[in-house]
PDB file of C-alpha atoms in Angstrom:
ATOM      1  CA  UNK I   1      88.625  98.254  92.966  1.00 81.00           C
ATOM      2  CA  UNK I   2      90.151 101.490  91.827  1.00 85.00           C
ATOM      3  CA  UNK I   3      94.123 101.192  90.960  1.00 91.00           C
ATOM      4  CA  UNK I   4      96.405 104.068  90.027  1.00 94.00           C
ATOM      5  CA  UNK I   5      99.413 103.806  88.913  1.00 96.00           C
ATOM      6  CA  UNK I   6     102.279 106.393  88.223  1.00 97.00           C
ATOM      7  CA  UNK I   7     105.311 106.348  86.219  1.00 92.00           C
ATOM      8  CA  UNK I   8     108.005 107.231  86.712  1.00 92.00           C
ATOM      9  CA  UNK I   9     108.689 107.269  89.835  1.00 94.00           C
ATOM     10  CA  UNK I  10     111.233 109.535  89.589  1.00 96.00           C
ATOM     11  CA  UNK I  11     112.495 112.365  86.609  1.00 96.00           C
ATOM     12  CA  UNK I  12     115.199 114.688  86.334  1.00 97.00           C
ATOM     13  CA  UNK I  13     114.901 117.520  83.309  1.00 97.00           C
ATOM     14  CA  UNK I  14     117.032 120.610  82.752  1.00 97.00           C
ATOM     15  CA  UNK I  15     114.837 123.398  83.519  1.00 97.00           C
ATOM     16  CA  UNK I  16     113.699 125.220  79.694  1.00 97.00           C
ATOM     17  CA  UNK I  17     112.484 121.164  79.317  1.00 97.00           C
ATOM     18  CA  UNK I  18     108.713 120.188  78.332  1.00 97.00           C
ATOM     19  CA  UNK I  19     107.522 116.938  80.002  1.00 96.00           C
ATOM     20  CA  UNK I  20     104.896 114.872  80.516  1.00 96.00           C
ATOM     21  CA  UNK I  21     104.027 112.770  83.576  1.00 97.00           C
ATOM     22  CA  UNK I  22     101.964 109.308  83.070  1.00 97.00           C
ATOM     23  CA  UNK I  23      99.102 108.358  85.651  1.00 97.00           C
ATOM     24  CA  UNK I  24      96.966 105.163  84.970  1.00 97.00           C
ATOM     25  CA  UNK I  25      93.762 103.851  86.358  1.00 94.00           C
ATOM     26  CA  UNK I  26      92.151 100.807  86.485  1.00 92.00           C
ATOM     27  CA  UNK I  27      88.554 101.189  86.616  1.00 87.00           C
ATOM     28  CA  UNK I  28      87.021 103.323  83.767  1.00 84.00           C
ATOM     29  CA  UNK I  29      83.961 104.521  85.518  1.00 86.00           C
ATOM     30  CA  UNK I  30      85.953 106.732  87.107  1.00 89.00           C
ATOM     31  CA  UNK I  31      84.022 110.101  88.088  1.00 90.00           C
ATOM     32  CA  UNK I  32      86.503 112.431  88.090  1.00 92.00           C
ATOM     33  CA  UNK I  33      91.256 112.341  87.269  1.00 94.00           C
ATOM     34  CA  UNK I  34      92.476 114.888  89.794  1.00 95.00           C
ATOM     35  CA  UNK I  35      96.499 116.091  89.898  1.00 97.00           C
ATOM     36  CA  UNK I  36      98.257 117.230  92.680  1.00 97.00           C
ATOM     37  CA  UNK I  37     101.528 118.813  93.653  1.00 97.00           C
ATOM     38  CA  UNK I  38     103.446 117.879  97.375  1.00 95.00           C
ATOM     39  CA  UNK I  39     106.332 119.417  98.444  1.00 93.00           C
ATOM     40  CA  UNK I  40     108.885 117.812 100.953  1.00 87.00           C
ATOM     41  CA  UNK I  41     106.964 117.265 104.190  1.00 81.00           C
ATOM     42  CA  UNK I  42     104.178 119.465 102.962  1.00 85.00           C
ATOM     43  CA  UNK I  43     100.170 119.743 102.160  1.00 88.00           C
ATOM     44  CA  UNK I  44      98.425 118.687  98.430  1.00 93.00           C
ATOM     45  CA  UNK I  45      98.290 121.678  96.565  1.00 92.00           C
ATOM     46  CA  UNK I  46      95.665 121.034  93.847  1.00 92.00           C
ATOM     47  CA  UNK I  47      96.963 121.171  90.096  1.00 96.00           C
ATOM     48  CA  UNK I  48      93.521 120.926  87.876  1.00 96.00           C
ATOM     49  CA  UNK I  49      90.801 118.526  87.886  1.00 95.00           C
ATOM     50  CA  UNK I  50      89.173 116.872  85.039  1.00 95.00           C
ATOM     51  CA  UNK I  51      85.492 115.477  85.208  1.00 92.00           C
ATOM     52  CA  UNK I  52      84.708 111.743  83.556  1.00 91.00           C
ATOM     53  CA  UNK I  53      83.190 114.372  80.670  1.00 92.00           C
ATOM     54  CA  UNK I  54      85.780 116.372  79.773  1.00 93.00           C
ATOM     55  CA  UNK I  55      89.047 115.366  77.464  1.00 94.00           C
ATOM     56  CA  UNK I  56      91.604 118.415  79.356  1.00 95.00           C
ATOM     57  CA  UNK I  57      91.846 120.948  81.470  1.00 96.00           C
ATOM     58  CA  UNK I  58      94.687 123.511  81.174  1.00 97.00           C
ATOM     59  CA  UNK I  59      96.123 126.142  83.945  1.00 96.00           C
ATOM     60  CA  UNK I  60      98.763 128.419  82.923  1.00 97.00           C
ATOM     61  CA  UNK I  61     101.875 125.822  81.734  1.00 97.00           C
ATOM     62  CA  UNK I  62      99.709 123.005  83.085  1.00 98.00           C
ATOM     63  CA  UNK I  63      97.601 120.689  80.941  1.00 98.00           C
ATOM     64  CA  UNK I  64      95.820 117.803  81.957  1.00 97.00           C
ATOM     65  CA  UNK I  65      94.270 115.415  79.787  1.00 97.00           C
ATOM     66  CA  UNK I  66      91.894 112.132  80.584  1.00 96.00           C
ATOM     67  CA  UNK I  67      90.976 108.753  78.357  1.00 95.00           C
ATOM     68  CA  UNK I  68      88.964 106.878  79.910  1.00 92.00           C
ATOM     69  CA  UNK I  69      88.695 104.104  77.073  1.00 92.00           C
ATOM     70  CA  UNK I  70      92.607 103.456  77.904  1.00 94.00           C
ATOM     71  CA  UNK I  71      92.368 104.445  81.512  1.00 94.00           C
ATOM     72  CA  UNK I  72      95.566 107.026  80.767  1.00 96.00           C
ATOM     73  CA  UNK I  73      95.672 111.044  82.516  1.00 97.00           C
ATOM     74  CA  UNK I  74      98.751 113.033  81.809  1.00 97.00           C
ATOM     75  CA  UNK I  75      99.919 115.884  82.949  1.00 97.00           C
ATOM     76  CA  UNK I  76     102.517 118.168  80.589  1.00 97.00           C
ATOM     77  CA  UNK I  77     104.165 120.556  82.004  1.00 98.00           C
ATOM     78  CA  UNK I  78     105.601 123.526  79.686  1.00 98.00           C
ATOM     79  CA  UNK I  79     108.855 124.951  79.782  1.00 98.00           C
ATOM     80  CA  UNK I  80     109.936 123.633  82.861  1.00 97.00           C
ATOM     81  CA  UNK I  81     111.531 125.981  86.223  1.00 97.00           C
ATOM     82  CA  UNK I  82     113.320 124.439  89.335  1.00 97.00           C
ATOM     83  CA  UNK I  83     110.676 125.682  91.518  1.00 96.00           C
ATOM     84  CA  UNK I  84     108.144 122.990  89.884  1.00 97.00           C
ATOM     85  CA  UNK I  85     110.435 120.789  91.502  1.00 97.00           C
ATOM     86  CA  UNK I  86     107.995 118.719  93.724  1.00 97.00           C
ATOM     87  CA  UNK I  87     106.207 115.482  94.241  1.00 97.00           C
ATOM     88  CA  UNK I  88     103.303 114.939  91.637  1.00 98.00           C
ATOM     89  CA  UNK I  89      99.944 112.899  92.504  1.00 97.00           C
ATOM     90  CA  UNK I  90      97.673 112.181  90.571  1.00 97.00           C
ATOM     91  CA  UNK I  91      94.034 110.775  92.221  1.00 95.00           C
ATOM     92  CA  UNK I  92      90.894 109.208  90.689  1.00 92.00           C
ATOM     93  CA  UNK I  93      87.498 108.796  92.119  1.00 89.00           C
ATOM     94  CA  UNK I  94      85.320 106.574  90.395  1.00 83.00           C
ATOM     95  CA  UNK I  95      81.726 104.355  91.191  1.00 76.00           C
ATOM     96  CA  UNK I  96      83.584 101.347  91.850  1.00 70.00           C
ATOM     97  CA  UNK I  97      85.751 102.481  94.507  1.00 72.00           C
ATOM     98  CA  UNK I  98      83.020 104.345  96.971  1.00 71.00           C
ATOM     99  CA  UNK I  99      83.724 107.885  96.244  1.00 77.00           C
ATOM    100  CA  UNK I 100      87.044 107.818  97.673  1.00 82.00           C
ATOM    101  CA  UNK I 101      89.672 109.327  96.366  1.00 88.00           C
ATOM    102  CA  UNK I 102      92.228 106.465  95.108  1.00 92.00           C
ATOM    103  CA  UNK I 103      95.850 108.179  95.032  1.00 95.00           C
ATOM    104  CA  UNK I 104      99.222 106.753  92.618  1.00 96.00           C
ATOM    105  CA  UNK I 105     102.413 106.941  94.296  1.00 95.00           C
ATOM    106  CA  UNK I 106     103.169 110.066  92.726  1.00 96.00           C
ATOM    107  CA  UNK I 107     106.323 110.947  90.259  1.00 97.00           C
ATOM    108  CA  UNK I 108     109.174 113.070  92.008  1.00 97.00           C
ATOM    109  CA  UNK I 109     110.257 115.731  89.275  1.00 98.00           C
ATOM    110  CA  UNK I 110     113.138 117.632  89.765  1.00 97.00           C
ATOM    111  CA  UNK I 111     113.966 120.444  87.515  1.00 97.00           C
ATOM    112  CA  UNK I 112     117.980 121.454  87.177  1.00 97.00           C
ATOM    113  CA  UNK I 113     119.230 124.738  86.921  1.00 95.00           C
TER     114      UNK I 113
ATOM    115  CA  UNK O   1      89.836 132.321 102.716  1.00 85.00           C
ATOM    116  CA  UNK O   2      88.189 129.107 101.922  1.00 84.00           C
ATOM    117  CA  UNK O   3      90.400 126.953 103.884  1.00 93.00           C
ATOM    118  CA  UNK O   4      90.622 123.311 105.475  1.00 96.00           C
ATOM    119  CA  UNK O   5      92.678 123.684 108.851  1.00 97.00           C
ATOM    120  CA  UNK O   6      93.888 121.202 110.807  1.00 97.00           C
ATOM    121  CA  UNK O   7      95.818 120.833 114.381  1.00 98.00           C
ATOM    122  CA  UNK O   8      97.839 120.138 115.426  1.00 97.00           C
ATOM    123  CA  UNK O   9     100.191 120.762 113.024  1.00 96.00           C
ATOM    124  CA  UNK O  10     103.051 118.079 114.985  1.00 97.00           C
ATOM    125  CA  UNK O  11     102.671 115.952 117.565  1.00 97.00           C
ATOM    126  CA  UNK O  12     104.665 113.459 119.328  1.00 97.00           C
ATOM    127  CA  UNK O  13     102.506 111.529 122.038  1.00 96.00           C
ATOM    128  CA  UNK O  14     103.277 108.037 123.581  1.00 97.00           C
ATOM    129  CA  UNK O  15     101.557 104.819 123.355  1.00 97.00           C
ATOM    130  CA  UNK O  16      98.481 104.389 124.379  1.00 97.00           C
ATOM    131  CA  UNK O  17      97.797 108.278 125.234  1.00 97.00           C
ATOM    132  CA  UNK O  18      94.332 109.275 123.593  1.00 97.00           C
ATOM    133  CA  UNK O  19      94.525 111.654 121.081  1.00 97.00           C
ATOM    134  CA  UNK O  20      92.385 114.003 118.978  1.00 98.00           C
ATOM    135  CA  UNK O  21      93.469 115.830 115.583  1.00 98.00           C
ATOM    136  CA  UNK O  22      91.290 118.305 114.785  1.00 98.00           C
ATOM    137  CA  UNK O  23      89.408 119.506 110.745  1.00 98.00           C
ATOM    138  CA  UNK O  24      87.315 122.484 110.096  1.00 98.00           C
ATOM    139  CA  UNK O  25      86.396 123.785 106.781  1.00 98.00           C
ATOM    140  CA  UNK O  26      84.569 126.801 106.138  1.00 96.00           C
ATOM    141  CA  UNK O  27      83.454 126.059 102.574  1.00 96.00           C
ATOM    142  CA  UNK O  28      79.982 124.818 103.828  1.00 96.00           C
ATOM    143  CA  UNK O  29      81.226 121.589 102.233  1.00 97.00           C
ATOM    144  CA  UNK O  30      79.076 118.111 103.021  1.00 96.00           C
ATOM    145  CA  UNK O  31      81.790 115.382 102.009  1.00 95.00           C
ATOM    146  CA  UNK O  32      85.217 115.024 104.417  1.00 96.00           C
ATOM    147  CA  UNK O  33      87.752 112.357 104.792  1.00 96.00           C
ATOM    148  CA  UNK O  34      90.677 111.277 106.249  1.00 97.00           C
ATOM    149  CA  UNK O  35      94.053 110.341 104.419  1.00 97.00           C
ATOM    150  CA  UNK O  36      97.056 108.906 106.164  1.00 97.00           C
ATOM    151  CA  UNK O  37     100.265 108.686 103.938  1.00 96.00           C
ATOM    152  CA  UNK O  38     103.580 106.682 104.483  1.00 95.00           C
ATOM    153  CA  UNK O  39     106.226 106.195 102.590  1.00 91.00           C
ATOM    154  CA  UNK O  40     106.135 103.736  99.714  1.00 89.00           C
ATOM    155  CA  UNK O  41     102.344 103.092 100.666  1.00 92.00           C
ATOM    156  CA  UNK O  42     100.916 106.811  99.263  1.00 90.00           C
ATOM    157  CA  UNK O  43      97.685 107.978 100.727  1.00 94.00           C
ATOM    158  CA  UNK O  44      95.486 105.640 101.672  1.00 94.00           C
ATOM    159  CA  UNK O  45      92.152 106.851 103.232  1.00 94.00           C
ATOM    160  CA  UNK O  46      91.003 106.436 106.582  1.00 96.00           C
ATOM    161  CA  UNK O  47      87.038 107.379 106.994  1.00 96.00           C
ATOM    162  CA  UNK O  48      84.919 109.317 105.290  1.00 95.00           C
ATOM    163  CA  UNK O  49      81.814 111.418 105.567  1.00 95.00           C
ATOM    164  CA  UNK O  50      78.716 112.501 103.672  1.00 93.00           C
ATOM    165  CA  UNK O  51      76.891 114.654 105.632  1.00 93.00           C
ATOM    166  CA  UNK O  52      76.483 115.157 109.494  1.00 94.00           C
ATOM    167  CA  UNK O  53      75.985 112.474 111.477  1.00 93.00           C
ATOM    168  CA  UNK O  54      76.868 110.264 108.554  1.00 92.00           C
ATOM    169  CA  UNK O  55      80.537 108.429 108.542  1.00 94.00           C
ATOM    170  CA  UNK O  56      81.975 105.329 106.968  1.00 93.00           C
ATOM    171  CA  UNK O  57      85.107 103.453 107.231  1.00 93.00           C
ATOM    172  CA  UNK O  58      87.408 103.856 104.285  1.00 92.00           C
ATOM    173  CA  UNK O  59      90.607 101.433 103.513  1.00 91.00           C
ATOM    174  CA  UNK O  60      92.646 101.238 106.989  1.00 95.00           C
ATOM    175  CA  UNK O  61      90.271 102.558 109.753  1.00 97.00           C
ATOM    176  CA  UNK O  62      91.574 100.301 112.486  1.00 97.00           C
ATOM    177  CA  UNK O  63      92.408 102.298 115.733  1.00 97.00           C
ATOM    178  CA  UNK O  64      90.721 105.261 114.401  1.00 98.00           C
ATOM    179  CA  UNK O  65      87.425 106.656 115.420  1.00 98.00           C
ATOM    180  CA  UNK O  66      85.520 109.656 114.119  1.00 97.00           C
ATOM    181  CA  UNK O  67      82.749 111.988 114.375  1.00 96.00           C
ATOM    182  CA  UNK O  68      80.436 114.507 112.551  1.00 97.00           C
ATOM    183  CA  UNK O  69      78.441 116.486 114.568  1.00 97.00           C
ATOM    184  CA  UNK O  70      78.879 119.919 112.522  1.00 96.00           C
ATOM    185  CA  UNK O  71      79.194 120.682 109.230  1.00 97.00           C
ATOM    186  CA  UNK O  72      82.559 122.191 109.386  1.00 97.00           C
ATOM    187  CA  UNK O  73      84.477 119.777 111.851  1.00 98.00           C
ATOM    188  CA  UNK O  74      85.557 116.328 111.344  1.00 98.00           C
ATOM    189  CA  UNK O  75      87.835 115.218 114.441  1.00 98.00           C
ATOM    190  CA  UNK O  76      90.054 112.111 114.362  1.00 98.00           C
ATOM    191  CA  UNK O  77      90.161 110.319 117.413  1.00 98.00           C
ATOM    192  CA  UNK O  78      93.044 107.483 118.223  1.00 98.00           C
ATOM    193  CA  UNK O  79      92.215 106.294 121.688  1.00 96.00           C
ATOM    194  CA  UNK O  80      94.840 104.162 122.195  1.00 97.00           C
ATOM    195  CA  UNK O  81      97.529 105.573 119.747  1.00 97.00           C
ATOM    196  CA  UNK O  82     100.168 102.329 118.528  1.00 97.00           C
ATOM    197  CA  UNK O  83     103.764 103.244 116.837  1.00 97.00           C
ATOM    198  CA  UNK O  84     102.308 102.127 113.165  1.00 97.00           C
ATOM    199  CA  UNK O  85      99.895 104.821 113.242  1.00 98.00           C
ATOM    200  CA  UNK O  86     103.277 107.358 113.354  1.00 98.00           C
ATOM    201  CA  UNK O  87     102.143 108.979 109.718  1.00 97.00           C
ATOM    202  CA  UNK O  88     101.381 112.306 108.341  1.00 96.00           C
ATOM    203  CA  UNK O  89      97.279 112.742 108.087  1.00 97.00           C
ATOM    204  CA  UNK O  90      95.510 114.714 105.829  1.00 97.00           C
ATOM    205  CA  UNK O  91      91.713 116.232 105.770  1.00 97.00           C
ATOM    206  CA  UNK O  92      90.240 116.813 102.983  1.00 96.00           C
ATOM    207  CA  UNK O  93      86.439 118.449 102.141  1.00 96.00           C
ATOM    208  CA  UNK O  94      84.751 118.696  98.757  1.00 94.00           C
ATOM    209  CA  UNK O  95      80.839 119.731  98.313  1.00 94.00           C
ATOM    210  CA  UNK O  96      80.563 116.193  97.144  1.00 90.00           C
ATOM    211  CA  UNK O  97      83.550 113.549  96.668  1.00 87.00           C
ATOM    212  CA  UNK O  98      83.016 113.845  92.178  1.00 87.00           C
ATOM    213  CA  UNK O  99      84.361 117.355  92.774  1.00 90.00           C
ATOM    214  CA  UNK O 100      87.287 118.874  93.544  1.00 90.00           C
ATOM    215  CA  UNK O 101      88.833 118.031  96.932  1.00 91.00           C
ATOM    216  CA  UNK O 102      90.626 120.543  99.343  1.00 93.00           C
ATOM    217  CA  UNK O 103      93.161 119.102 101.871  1.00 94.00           C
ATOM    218  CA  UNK O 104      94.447 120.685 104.598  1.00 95.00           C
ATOM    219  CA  UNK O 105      98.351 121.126 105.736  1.00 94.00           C
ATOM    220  CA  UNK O 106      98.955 117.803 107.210  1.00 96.00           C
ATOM    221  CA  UNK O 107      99.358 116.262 110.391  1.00 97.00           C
ATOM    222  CA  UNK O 108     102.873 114.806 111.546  1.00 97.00           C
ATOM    223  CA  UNK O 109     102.316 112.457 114.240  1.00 98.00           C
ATOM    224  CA  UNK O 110     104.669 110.409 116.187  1.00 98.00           C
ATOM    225  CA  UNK O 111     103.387 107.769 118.524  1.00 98.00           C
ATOM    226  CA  UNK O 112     106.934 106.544 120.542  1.00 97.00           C
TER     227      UNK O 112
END
């Protein structure tokens, strides 16, 4: 059974700030590492998605990475603004967990003016 | 717009009072599912399905029911809605669940 786990839970950065946010899995036959954003009391807004074959994916400051032989994603974030202030959840699907999508708790970052 | 839309958007009901939240995608996509998420417990997901006519219980489908009899819609039934299903749902669609999922805006529900 498919386990994600995110830390931390919570992070506070001046804005200018680079950072990185930690998401780990539990079952390497994971299919695909996907990262999401959630504002208060809103929708998922999807980030980037990275397939079991690839190392990274990158999207404007965003860059994703995946290793699957230590069952690690992160997602940096470049020179950091207050309005990436927001809930971030990060969501693997692998064989072992019947397709579903198995969500961390997600890391609330918020970026200081 | 490719979309996944949901409604309603909020809804308080009372116990017991059947219910029906509503998912259509226009993507043409085969796979959607159900999320609930609560604070301190994440999303957890709800039922799933593959195709038409095909569905599947996911991790806490209790009091839930569901149906697929179109492509693009993928209702959520609670017959007899409890106070512990109060949660925010999400729908979610994806050509096939190794790619890319889209979720819609959310649910708030409040069963009193």
């Amino acid at each position: 059974k498919q386990e994600v786990t995110q830390i931390p839970a919570a992070l506070s950065v001046p804005e200018g700030e680079n950072l990185v946010l930690n998401c780990s899995f539990t079952d390497s036959a994971i299919y695909n590492l996907q990262w999401f954003r959630q504002d208060p009391g809103k929708g998922l807004t999807s980030l980037l998605l990275i397939q079991s074959s690839q190392r990274e994916q990158t999207s404007g400051r965003l860059n994703a990475s995946l290793d699957k032989s230590s069952g690690r994603s992160t997602l940096y974030i470049a020179a950091s603004q207050p309005g990436d202030s927001a809930t971030y959840l990060c969501a693997g699907t692998s064989r072992g967990s019947n397709y579903k999508l198995t969500f961390g708790k997600g890391t609330l970052l918020t970026v200081n003016p | 717009e490719a979309q996944v839309t949901q409604n309603p958007r909020y809804l308080i009901t009372v116990t017991g009072k059947k219910l029906t939240v509503t998912c259509s995608q226009n993507m043409n996509h085969e796979y959607m599912s159900w999320y609930r998420q609560d604070p301190g417990l994440g999303l957890r997901q709800i039922y799933y399905s593959m195709n038409v006519e095909v569905t599947d219980k996911g991790d806490v489908p209790e009091g839930y029911k569901v149906s697929r009899k179109e492509k693009r819609n993928f209702p959520l039934i609670l017959e007899s809605p409890s106070p512990n299903q109060t949660s925010l749902y999400f729908c979610a669609s994806s050509p096939h669940p190794i790619y890319e999922q889209y979720f819609g805006p959310g649910t708030r529900l409040t069963v009193t």
